[in-house]
CSV table of C-alpha atoms in Angstrom, one decimal:
chain,number,residue,atom,x,y,z
H,27,UNK,CA,6.0,43.0,14.8
H,28,UNK,CA,9.1,41.6,16.4
H,29,UNK,CA,11.9,39.7,14.5
H,30,UNK,CA,9.8,40.7,11.5
H,31,UNK,CA,12.2,39.8,8.7
H,32,UNK,CA,12.8,36.4,10.0
H,33,UNK,CA,9.2,35.5,10.5
H,34,UNK,CA,8.3,36.9,7.0
H,35,UNK,CA,11.1,35.1,5.3
H,36,UNK,CA,9.9,31.9,6.9
H,37,UNK,CA,6.3,32.5,5.8
H,38,UNK,CA,7.5,33.3,2.3
H,39,UNK,CA,9.3,30.0,2.1
H,40,UNK,CA,6.2,28.2,3.5
H,41,UNK,CA,3.9,29.8,1.0
H,42,UNK,CA,6.3,29.2,-1.8
H,43,UNK,CA,6.5,25.4,-0.9
H,44,UNK,CA,2.8,25.0,-0.1
H,45,UNK,CA,1.6,26.5,-3.3
H,46,UNK,CA,4.3,25.0,-5.6
H,47,UNK,CA,1.8,22.6,-7.2
H,48,UNK,CA,-0.5,25.6,-8.1
H,49,UNK,CA,2.0,28.0,-9.7
H,50,UNK,CA,3.9,25.3,-11.5
H,51,UNK,CA,0.7,24.0,-13.1
H,52,UNK,CA,-1.5,27.0,-13.5
H,53,UNK,CA,-3.1,27.3,-17.0
H,54,UNK,CA,-1.5,24.0,-18.0
H,55,UNK,CA,-4.1,21.8,-19.9
H,56,UNK,CA,-3.9,18.3,-18.5
H,57,UNK,CA,-4.1,15.5,-21.2
H,58,UNK,CA,-5.4,12.2,-20.0
H,59,UNK,CA,-3.5,9.4,-21.2
H,60,UNK,CA,-5.1,7.3,-23.9
H,61,UNK,CA,-3.5,3.8,-24.0
H,62,UNK,CA,-3.3,2.6,-27.5
H,63,UNK,CA,-4.4,-0.9,-28.3
H,64,UNK,CA,-3.8,-1.1,-32.1
H,65,UNK,CA,-1.0,-3.8,-32.1
H,66,UNK,CA,-0.8,-6.5,-34.8
H,67,UNK,CA,-1.9,-9.1,-32.3
H,68,UNK,CA,-4.9,-7.2,-30.9
H,69,UNK,CA,-5.9,-6.1,-34.5
H,70,UNK,CA,-6.2,-9.7,-35.6
H,71,UNK,CA,-8.5,-10.5,-32.7
H,72,UNK,CA,-12.0,-11.2,-33.7
H,73,UNK,CA,-13.3,-9.9,-30.4
H,74,UNK,CA,-11.2,-7.1,-28.9
H,75,UNK,CA,-11.1,-8.1,-25.3
H,76,UNK,CA,-8.5,-8.5,-22.6
H,77,UNK,CA,-7.9,-11.4,-20.1
H,78,UNK,CA,-10.8,-9.9,-18.1
H,79,UNK,CA,-13.2,-7.1,-18.6
H,80,UNK,CA,-11.8,-3.6,-19.2
H,81,UNK,CA,-13.0,-2.3,-16.0
H,82,UNK,CA,-11.5,-5.1,-14.1
H,83,UNK,CA,-8.1,-4.8,-15.9
H,84,UNK,CA,-8.1,-1.0,-15.3
H,85,UNK,CA,-8.2,-1.3,-11.6
H,86,UNK,CA,-6.9,-4.7,-10.8
H,87,UNK,CA,-4.2,-5.5,-13.4
H,88,UNK,CA,-1.5,-5.1,-10.8
H,89,UNK,CA,-3.2,-7.4,-8.4
H,90,UNK,CA,-3.8,-9.9,-11.3
H,91,UNK,CA,-0.2,-9.9,-12.3
H,92,UNK,CA,0.8,-10.5,-8.7
H,93,UNK,CA,-1.6,-13.4,-8.5
H,94,UNK,CA,-0.3,-14.7,-11.8
H,95,UNK,CA,3.4,-14.5,-10.5
H,96,UNK,CA,2.5,-16.3,-7.3
H,97,UNK,CA,0.5,-18.8,-9.1
H,98,UNK,CA,3.3,-19.6,-11.7
H,99,UNK,CA,6.4,-19.2,-9.5
H,100,UNK,CA,5.1,-20.7,-6.2
H,101,UNK,CA,2.5,-23.2,-7.2
H,102,UNK,CA,3.7,-24.1,-10.7
H,103,UNK,CA,0.3,-23.5,-12.2
H,104,UNK,CA,0.8,-21.8,-15.4
H,105,UNK,CA,-2.8,-21.8,-16.7
H,106,UNK,CA,-5.3,-19.0,-15.8
H,107,UNK,CA,-8.9,-19.5,-16.2
H,108,UNK,CA,-10.9,-16.3,-16.8
H,109,UNK,CA,-14.2,-15.3,-15.6
H,110,UNK,CA,-15.7,-16.1,-18.9
H,111,UNK,CA,-14.0,-19.5,-19.0
H,112,UNK,CA,-11.3,-18.7,-21.5
H,113,UNK,CA,-7.9,-20.2,-20.7
H,114,UNK,CA,-4.7,-18.2,-20.7
H,115,UNK,CA,-0.9,-19.1,-20.4
H,116,UNK,CA,0.3,-17.3,-17.2
H,117,UNK,CA,3.1,-15.1,-18.5
H,118,UNK,CA,3.9,-11.5,-18.4
H,119,UNK,CA,6.2,-11.5,-21.4
H,120,UNK,CA,4.4,-14.1,-23.6
H,121,UNK,CA,0.7,-13.3,-22.7
H,122,UNK,CA,0.3,-9.7,-21.7
H,123,UNK,CA,3.0,-8.3,-23.8
H,124,UNK,CA,2.1,-10.5,-26.9
H,125,UNK,CA,-1.0,-8.5,-27.2
H,126,UNK,CA,0.1,-5.3,-25.6
H,127,UNK,CA,3.4,-5.3,-27.6
H,128,UNK,CA,3.3,-1.5,-27.6
H,129,UNK,CA,4.4,-1.0,-24.1
H,130,UNK,CA,5.5,2.6,-24.6
H,131,UNK,CA,2.1,3.5,-26.0
H,132,UNK,CA,0.2,1.4,-23.7
H,133,UNK,CA,1.5,0.5,-20.1
H,134,UNK,CA,3.9,3.5,-19.9
H,135,UNK,CA,1.2,6.0,-21.0
H,136,UNK,CA,-0.7,5.4,-17.9
H,137,UNK,CA,2.2,4.7,-15.7
H,138,UNK,CA,3.9,7.9,-16.5
H,139,UNK,CA,0.8,9.8,-15.8
H,140,UNK,CA,0.0,8.1,-12.6
H,141,UNK,CA,3.7,8.3,-11.5
H,142,UNK,CA,3.9,4.4,-11.2
H,143,UNK,CA,7.1,2.8,-12.1
H,144,UNK,CA,6.8,-1.0,-12.1
H,145,UNK,CA,10.2,-2.6,-11.3
H,146,UNK,CA,9.2,-5.7,-13.3
H,147,UNK,CA,11.3,-4.6,-16.2
H,148,UNK,CA,14.5,-4.9,-14.2
H,149,UNK,CA,14.4,-8.6,-15.0
H,150,UNK,CA,11.6,-9.2,-17.4
H,151,UNK,CA,12.2,-8.2,-21.0
H,152,UNK,CA,10.0,-5.5,-22.6
H,153,UNK,CA,8.9,-6.0,-26.1
H,154,UNK,CA,11.2,-4.7,-28.8
H,155,UNK,CA,9.6,-1.5,-30.2
H,156,UNK,CA,10.7,0.9,-32.9
H,157,UNK,CA,11.9,4.0,-31.1
H,158,UNK,CA,9.9,7.1,-32.0
S,5,UNK,CA,-15.8,11.5,26.9
S,6,UNK,CA,-13.5,13.6,24.8
S,7,UNK,CA,-12.4,10.4,22.9
S,8,UNK,CA,-16.0,9.4,22.2
S,9,UNK,CA,-16.9,12.8,21.1
S,10,UNK,CA,-14.0,13.0,18.6
S,11,UNK,CA,-14.6,9.4,17.4
S,12,UNK,CA,-18.3,10.2,16.7
S,13,UNK,CA,-17.4,13.5,14.9
S,14,UNK,CA,-15.0,11.8,12.5
S,15,UNK,CA,-17.4,9.0,11.8
S,16,UNK,CA,-20.1,11.7,11.0
S,17,UNK,CA,-17.6,13.4,8.6
S,18,UNK,CA,-17.2,10.1,6.9
S,19,UNK,CA,-20.9,9.6,6.6
S,20,UNK,CA,-21.5,13.1,5.5
S,21,UNK,CA,-19.2,12.7,2.5
S,22,UNK,CA,-20.6,9.1,1.8
S,23,UNK,CA,-24.2,10.5,1.8
S,24,UNK,CA,-23.2,13.5,-0.1
S,25,UNK,CA,-21.8,11.6,-3.0
S,26,UNK,CA,-24.1,8.4,-2.9
S,27,UNK,CA,-27.4,10.1,-2.2
S,28,UNK,CA,-27.1,13.7,-3.4
S,29,UNK,CA,-24.4,13.4,-6.1
S,30,UNK,CA,-22.5,16.4,-4.7
S,31,UNK,CA,-19.3,15.5,-6.6
S,32,UNK,CA,-18.5,19.2,-7.4
S,33,UNK,CA,-19.1,20.3,-3.9
S,34,UNK,CA,-16.8,17.6,-2.3
S,35,UNK,CA,-14.4,17.4,-5.2
S,36,UNK,CA,-13.9,21.0,-6.0
S,37,UNK,CA,-15.5,23.5,-3.7
S,38,UNK,CA,-14.5,22.0,-0.4
S,39,UNK,CA,-10.8,21.3,-1.4
S,40,UNK,CA,-10.4,24.9,-2.6
S,41,UNK,CA,-12.1,26.3,0.5
S,42,UNK,CA,-9.8,24.2,2.7
S,43,UNK,CA,-6.6,25.1,1.1
S,44,UNK,CA,-7.5,28.7,1.3
S,45,UNK,CA,-8.5,28.4,4.9
S,46,UNK,CA,-5.2,26.6,5.7
S,47,UNK,CA,-3.0,29.1,3.9
S,48,UNK,CA,-4.7,32.2,5.2
S,49,UNK,CA,-5.2,30.9,8.6
S,50,UNK,CA,-1.7,29.7,8.9
S,51,UNK,CA,-0.3,33.1,7.8
S,52,UNK,CA,-2.8,34.9,10.2
S,53,UNK,CA,-1.7,32.9,13.2
S,54,UNK,CA,2.0,33.4,12.5
S,55,UNK,CA,1.6,37.1,12.0
S,56,UNK,CA,-0.4,37.4,15.2
S,57,UNK,CA,2.2,35.6,17.1
S,58,UNK,CA,4.9,37.8,15.6
S,59,UNK,CA,3.4,40.7,17.3
S,60,UNK,CA,4.2,39.4,20.7
S,61,UNK,CA,7.3,40.9,22.1
S,62,UNK,CA,10.0,38.7,23.5
S,63,UNK,CA,11.6,41.2,26.0
S,64,UNK,CA,13.8,38.8,27.8
S,65,UNK,CA,15.8,35.6,26.9
S,66,UNK,CA,14.0,32.5,28.2
S,67,UNK,CA,15.6,29.5,26.8
S,68,UNK,CA,15.2,26.3,28.8
S,69,UNK,CA,18.9,25.4,29.0
S,70,UNK,CA,20.3,22.0,29.9
S,71,UNK,CA,24.0,22.4,29.9
S,72,UNK,CA,26.8,24.5,31.0
S,73,UNK,CA,26.4,28.1,30.3
S,74,UNK,CA,29.3,30.2,28.7
S,75,UNK,CA,31.4,31.2,31.6
S,76,UNK,CA,35.1,31.5,32.3
S,77,UNK,CA,37.5,30.4,29.6
S,78,UNK,CA,38.5,27.1,31.2
S,79,UNK,CA,34.9,26.0,31.9
S,80,UNK,CA,33.6,24.0,29.0
S,81,UNK,CA,30.4,25.3,27.6
S,82,UNK,CA,27.6,23.2,26.3
S,83,UNK,CA,27.2,25.1,22.9
S,84,UNK,CA,24.1,23.4,21.8
S,85,UNK,CA,22.1,22.9,25.0
S,86,UNK,CA,23.1,26.4,26.3
S,87,UNK,CA,23.8,28.4,23.2
S,88,UNK,CA,25.3,31.8,23.5
S,89,UNK,CA,25.3,32.6,19.8
S,90,UNK,CA,22.8,32.6,17.0
S,91,UNK,CA,24.8,29.7,15.4
S,92,UNK,CA,24.3,27.5,18.5
S,93,UNK,CA,20.6,28.4,18.7
S,94,UNK,CA,20.2,27.5,15.1
S,95,UNK,CA,21.9,24.1,15.5
S,96,UNK,CA,19.6,23.5,18.5
S,97,UNK,CA,16.5,24.5,16.4
S,98,UNK,CA,17.6,22.3,13.5
S,99,UNK,CA,17.9,19.2,16.0
S,100,UNK,CA,14.6,20.3,17.6
S,101,UNK,CA,12.7,20.4,14.3
S,102,UNK,CA,14.2,17.4,12.6
S,103,UNK,CA,14.9,15.0,15.5
S,104,UNK,CA,12.6,16.2,18.3
S,105,UNK,CA,15.4,16.6,20.7
S,106,UNK,CA,13.3,17.9,23.6
S,107,UNK,CA,11.1,14.7,23.4
S,108,UNK,CA,14.2,12.7,23.5
S,109,UNK,CA,14.8,14.1,26.9
S,110,UNK,CA,11.4,12.8,28.1
S,111,UNK,CA,11.5,11.1,31.4
S,112,UNK,CA,9.3,9.2,33.4
S,113,UNK,CA,8.9,9.6,37.2
S,114,UNK,CA,8.3,6.4,39.2
S,115,UNK,CA,8.0,5.4,42.8
S,116,UNK,CA,10.1,2.4,43.5
S,117,UNK,CA,10.2,0.9,47.0
S,118,UNK,CA,8.8,4.3,48.3
S,119,UNK,CA,11.7,6.2,46.6
S,120,UNK,CA,11.1,8.5,43.6
S,121,UNK,CA,13.2,7.8,40.7
S,122,UNK,CA,13.5,9.2,37.2
S,123,UNK,CA,14.3,7.2,34.0
S,124,UNK,CA,14.6,7.9,30.4
S,125,UNK,CA,11.4,7.2,28.4
S,126,UNK,CA,12.0,7.1,24.7
S,127,UNK,CA,8.8,5.6,23.3
S,128,UNK,CA,7.0,9.0,22.9
S,129,UNK,CA,10.0,10.2,20.9
S,130,UNK,CA,10.2,7.1,18.7
S,131,UNK,CA,6.4,7.1,18.1
S,132,UNK,CA,6.2,10.8,17.1
S,133,UNK,CA,9.4,10.7,15.0
S,134,UNK,CA,8.0,7.7,13.2
S,135,UNK,CA,4.6,9.5,12.8
S,136,UNK,CA,6.0,12.7,11.5
S,137,UNK,CA,8.6,11.2,9.1
S,138,UNK,CA,5.9,9.0,7.5
S,139,UNK,CA,3.4,11.9,7.3
S,140,UNK,CA,6.1,14.0,5.5
S,141,UNK,CA,7.0,11.1,3.1
S,142,UNK,CA,3.5,10.3,2.4
S,143,UNK,CA,2.7,14.0,1.6
S,144,UNK,CA,5.8,14.2,-0.5
S,145,UNK,CA,4.8,10.9,-2.4
S,146,UNK,CA,1.4,12.5,-3.1
S,147,UNK,CA,3.0,15.0,-5.3
S,148,UNK,CA,2.9,12.5,-8.0
S,149,UNK,CA,-0.8,13.4,-8.3
S,150,UNK,CA,-0.1,17.2,-8.4
S,151,UNK,CA,2.8,17.6,-10.8
S,152,UNK,CA,2.9,16.4,-14.4
S,153,UNK,CA,5.6,15.1,-15.5
S,154,UNK,CA,6.2,13.5,-12.0
S,155,UNK,CA,9.8,14.8,-11.0
S,156,UNK,CA,12.4,12.1,-10.3
S,157,UNK,CA,12.8,12.9,-6.5
S,158,UNK,CA,9.2,11.8,-6.1
S,159,UNK,CA,9.9,8.6,-7.9
S,160,UNK,CA,13.0,8.1,-5.9
S,161,UNK,CA,11.1,8.5,-2.5
S,162,UNK,CA,8.4,6.0,-3.7
S,163,UNK,CA,11.0,3.4,-4.8
S,164,UNK,CA,12.7,3.8,-1.4
S,165,UNK,CA,9.4,3.5,0.4
S,166,UNK,CA,8.6,0.4,-1.5
S,167,UNK,CA,12.0,-1.3,-1.3
S,168,UNK,CA,10.6,-4.4,0.4
S,169,UNK,CA,9.0,-5.1,-3.2
S,170,UNK,CA,6.0,-7.0,-1.7
S,171,UNK,CA,3.0,-7.5,-3.9
S,172,UNK,CA,1.6,-5.2,-6.6
S,173,UNK,CA,0.7,-2.4,-6.1
S,174,UNK,CA,3.9,-2.3,-4.3
S,175,UNK,CA,3.6,-2.2,-0.5
S,176,UNK,CA,4.7,1.2,0.7
S,177,UNK,CA,6.0,1.1,4.3
S,178,UNK,CA,5.2,4.6,5.5
S,179,UNK,CA,1.5,4.1,5.0
S,180,UNK,CA,1.3,1.4,7.6
S,181,UNK,CA,3.9,3.1,9.9
S,182,UNK,CA,1.8,6.2,9.9
S,183,UNK,CA,-1.3,4.2,10.9
S,184,UNK,CA,0.6,2.2,13.7
S,185,UNK,CA,2.2,5.3,15.0
S,186,UNK,CA,-1.1,7.2,15.2
S,187,UNK,CA,-2.7,4.2,17.0
S,188,UNK,CA,0.2,4.2,19.4
S,189,UNK,CA,-0.2,7.9,20.2
S,190,UNK,CA,-3.9,7.3,20.7
S,191,UNK,CA,-3.4,4.3,22.9
S,192,UNK,CA,-0.9,6.3,25.0
S,193,UNK,CA,-3.8,8.7,25.7
S,194,UNK,CA,-6.1,5.8,26.6
S,195,UNK,CA,-3.9,3.7,28.7
S,196,UNK,CA,-1.8,6.3,30.8
S,197,UNK,CA,-4.0,7.6,33.5
S,198,UNK,CA,-2.0,10.9,33.8
S,199,UNK,CA,-2.1,11.5,30.1
S,200,UNK,CA,-5.7,10.5,29.9
S,201,UNK,CA,-6.5,13.1,32.5
S,202,UNK,CA,-5.2,15.8,30.6
S,203,UNK,CA,-6.6,14.7,27.1
S,204,UNK,CA,-9.1,16.9,25.5
S,205,UNK,CA,-11.3,16.5,22.4
S,206,UNK,CA,-8.8,18.7,20.7
S,207,UNK,CA,-6.2,16.0,21.4
S,208,UNK,CA,-8.2,13.1,20.2
S,209,UNK,CA,-9.9,14.6,17.1
S,210,UNK,CA,-6.7,15.1,15.0
S,211,UNK,CA,-5.7,11.6,15.9
S,212,UNK,CA,-8.9,10.0,14.8
S,213,UNK,CA,-9.0,12.2,11.9
S,214,UNK,CA,-5.5,11.2,10.8
S,215,UNK,CA,-6.2,7.5,11.5
S,216,UNK,CA,-9.3,7.8,9.3
S,217,UNK,CA,-7.2,9.4,6.5
S,218,UNK,CA,-4.5,6.9,6.6
S,219,UNK,CA,-7.0,3.9,6.6
S,220,UNK,CA,-9.1,5.3,3.7
S,221,UNK,CA,-5.8,5.7,1.8
S,222,UNK,CA,-4.7,2.1,2.5
S,223,UNK,CA,-8.1,1.0,1.5
S,224,UNK,CA,-8.0,2.8,-1.7
S,225,UNK,CA,-4.6,1.6,-2.7
S,226,UNK,CA,-4.7,-2.1,-1.6
S,227,UNK,CA,-8.1,-3.2,-1.3
S,228,UNK,CA,-10.8,-1.0,-3.3
S,229,UNK,CA,-8.3,-0.2,-6.2
S,230,UNK,CA,-9.6,3.1,-7.2
S,231,UNK,CA,-8.8,4.4,-10.7
S,232,UNK,CA,-5.7,6.5,-10.2
S,233,UNK,CA,-5.6,7.8,-13.7
S,234,UNK,CA,-9.1,9.5,-13.0
S,235,UNK,CA,-8.0,10.7,-9.7
S,236,UNK,CA,-5.1,12.4,-11.2
S,237,UNK,CA,-7.3,14.1,-13.7
S,238,UNK,CA,-9.3,15.5,-10.8
S,239,UNK,CA,-6.2,16.6,-8.8
S,240,UNK,CA,-4.4,18.1,-11.8
S,241,UNK,CA,-7.7,20.0,-12.5
S,242,UNK,CA,-7.6,21.5,-9.0
S,243,UNK,CA,-3.9,22.6,-9.1
S,244,UNK,CA,-4.2,24.0,-12.6
S,245,UNK,CA,-7.3,25.9,-11.7
S,246,UNK,CA,-9.3,24.1,-14.3
S,247,UNK,CA,-11.4,22.0,-12.0
S,248,UNK,CA,-13.3,19.2,-13.5
S,249,UNK,CA,-15.0,16.0,-12.2
S,250,UNK,CA,-14.1,12.7,-14.0
S,251,UNK,CA,-16.7,10.2,-14.1
S,252,UNK,CA,-16.7,6.9,-12.0
S,253,UNK,CA,-14.3,7.7,-9.1
S,254,UNK,CA,-15.2,5.6,-6.1
S,255,UNK,CA,-16.9,7.3,-3.2
S,256,UNK,CA,-14.0,6.2,-1.0
S,257,UNK,CA,-11.9,8.7,-2.7
S,258,UNK,CA,-14.2,11.5,-1.9
S,259,UNK,CA,-14.4,10.5,1.7
S,260,UNK,CA,-10.4,10.5,1.8
S,261,UNK,CA,-10.5,14.0,0.1
S,262,UNK,CA,-13.1,15.3,2.4
S,263,UNK,CA,-11.2,14.2,5.6
S,264,UNK,CA,-8.1,15.7,4.3
S,265,UNK,CA,-9.9,19.0,3.5
S,266,UNK,CA,-11.3,19.0,7.1
S,267,UNK,CA,-7.7,18.4,8.3
S,268,UNK,CA,-6.4,21.4,6.4
S,269,UNK,CA,-9.2,23.7,7.4
S,270,UNK,CA,-9.0,22.7,11.0
S,271,UNK,CA,-5.3,23.2,11.0
S,272,UNK,CA,-4.9,26.8,11.7
S,273,UNK,CA,-7.3,26.6,14.6
S,274,UNK,CA,-5.8,23.7,16.4
S,275,UNK,CA,-2.8,22.4,18.2
S,276,UNK,CA,-1.5,21.3,14.8
S,277,UNK,CA,-0.2,24.9,14.4
S,278,UNK,CA,2.9,23.7,16.3
S,279,UNK,CA,4.2,23.0,12.8
S,280,UNK,CA,4.7,26.9,12.5
S,281,UNK,CA,4.8,27.5,16.1
S,282,UNK,CA,7.9,25.4,16.8
S,283,UNK,CA,10.0,28.0,15.0
S,284,UNK,CA,8.7,30.7,17.3
S,285,UNK,CA,9.1,28.8,20.7
S,286,UNK,CA,11.2,31.2,22.8
S,287,UNK,CA,12.4,28.5,25.0
S,288,UNK,CA,14.2,26.9,22.1
S,289,UNK,CA,15.1,29.5,19.5
S,290,UNK,CA,16.9,32.1,21.7
S,291,UNK,CA,20.4,32.1,22.6
S,292,UNK,CA,21.2,32.4,26.3
S,293,UNK,CA,23.0,35.7,26.3
S,294,UNK,CA,21.0,37.6,28.9
S,295,UNK,CA,24.3,38.8,30.7
S,296,UNK,CA,26.2,39.4,27.6
S,297,UNK,CA,24.0,41.6,25.6
S,298,UNK,CA,21.7,44.4,26.7
S,299,UNK,CA,18.1,43.5,25.9
S,300,UNK,CA,15.9,46.5,25.9
S,301,UNK,CA,12.2,46.0,26.8
S,302,UNK,CA,10.4,47.0,23.6
S,303,UNK,CA,7.4,48.4,25.5
S,304,UNK,CA,9.6,50.7,27.5
S,305,UNK,CA,8.2,54.2,26.8
S,306,UNK,CA,10.6,57.2,26.8
S,307,UNK,CA,10.7,58.5,30.4
S,308,UNK,CA,10.4,62.3,30.7
S,309,UNK,CA,13.4,63.4,32.7
S,310,UNK,CA,14.4,66.7,34.0
S,311,UNK,CA,17.9,67.4,35.0
S,312,UNK,CA,19.1,69.6,37.8
S,313,UNK,CA,20.5,72.1,35.3
S,314,UNK,CA,17.0,72.7,33.8
S,315,UNK,CA,15.5,73.0,37.3
S,316,UNK,CA,18.1,75.5,38.3
S,317,UNK,CA,17.6,77.5,35.1
S,318,UNK,CA,13.9,77.9,35.9
S,319,UNK,CA,14.2,78.9,39.5
S,320,UNK,CA,17.6,80.6,39.6
S,321,UNK,CA,16.4,84.1,40.5
S,322,UNK,CA,14.0,82.8,43.1
S,323,UNK,CA,16.7,80.6,44.7
S,324,UNK,CA,19.1,83.5,44.7
S,325,UNK,CA,16.5,85.6,46.5
S,326,UNK,CA,15.9,83.0,49.1
S,327,UNK,CA,19.6,82.7,49.7
S,328,UNK,CA,19.9,79.1,48.4
S,329,UNK,CA,23.3,78.3,46.8
S,330,UNK,CA,23.1,77.8,43.0
S,331,UNK,CA,25.8,76.1,40.9
S,332,UNK,CA,25.7,78.7,38.1
S,333,UNK,CA,25.6,82.3,38.5
């Protein structure tokens, strides 16, 4: 082997970087986030349902919010008619967050896990929550 | 031909993963077995190739120099393009690895009015820099699926990447740059006759593969909207060596994962090894000190030499008897 120590050093650095996710996680049990929906508003609902079906919300809620924003801010249309015909006022703070007033236990649970950091709260006001 | 063959291969790989999930329910195979096998092949193959290269001796300095060599004190040396010290060679390597300096020197020869002319040609440099920087950024961003909690540099890079703040999920610039740059590198092989002539399946296959990976990634994020939380469960299971298959991950994710596994497994056997090889290129990483330092050829064997003294010691008596003069009595 020629220039052995330089090449070995390079390989050790390469392996240390490439396997970092493995040795920093090994043996750690991963806990799947369980978004909580027990807020006062939701508990009072007769039928516990979101704007759209749960499956749809799970996958498409960012798209829905984006459509809501365009609809309200660009077209001035602040009424959303859901698939099942129910009407909702288009508002992030006054519709979504009225029901999901537990942002830390709901939105943030998933987002922290998935590494998503919506910048919406730079401007929009998150519901007040008791700090835990 | 090479292009068609590679294209068909990539399509077959996509169909293989699709059929494996949809028809045969091989989630464990495509979600656990193949990724582990691919990572192992990648790491072991990479180390093997590097160690194998490291057994090649470099008896003589062969840097391609493009500047004034170290000379008389009043002649200005180009310390980076013609380095005479390890420091100069290191700076040269850093510029090479991070900024592709030798591609920057790319020239184009052209016949103009019957006369041959050379001009600078930067498109290849720009295209490959865009390609590599995006590829790195995207890989780094993917750490969010492999670390828990997600470290702040990963968030920082993602915020930077999404600074246009278009739509939700936020449009990330590098995804489309990667796709466009890979398409550019592909078109270059299609459209330039000289490049097309030297292009082999081994050139087309990685390009088609990466284009397919980028496309499935973009599809997943912006159009089909897979469940990222379940995906992270799977990826965290892989890296914590507790593999598990969450229910209901869309097949497009398994296609994406399979294509990446193929890329990883193919890596050590392909031209993609330039990732490690660039550090071992003797035309870049050596200083030009052929005349300043004695470089000994490592495969020189010790030559058996015999001095005159030894010769005389052996034959002294015979020489004296024959009347031949000797140095020592």
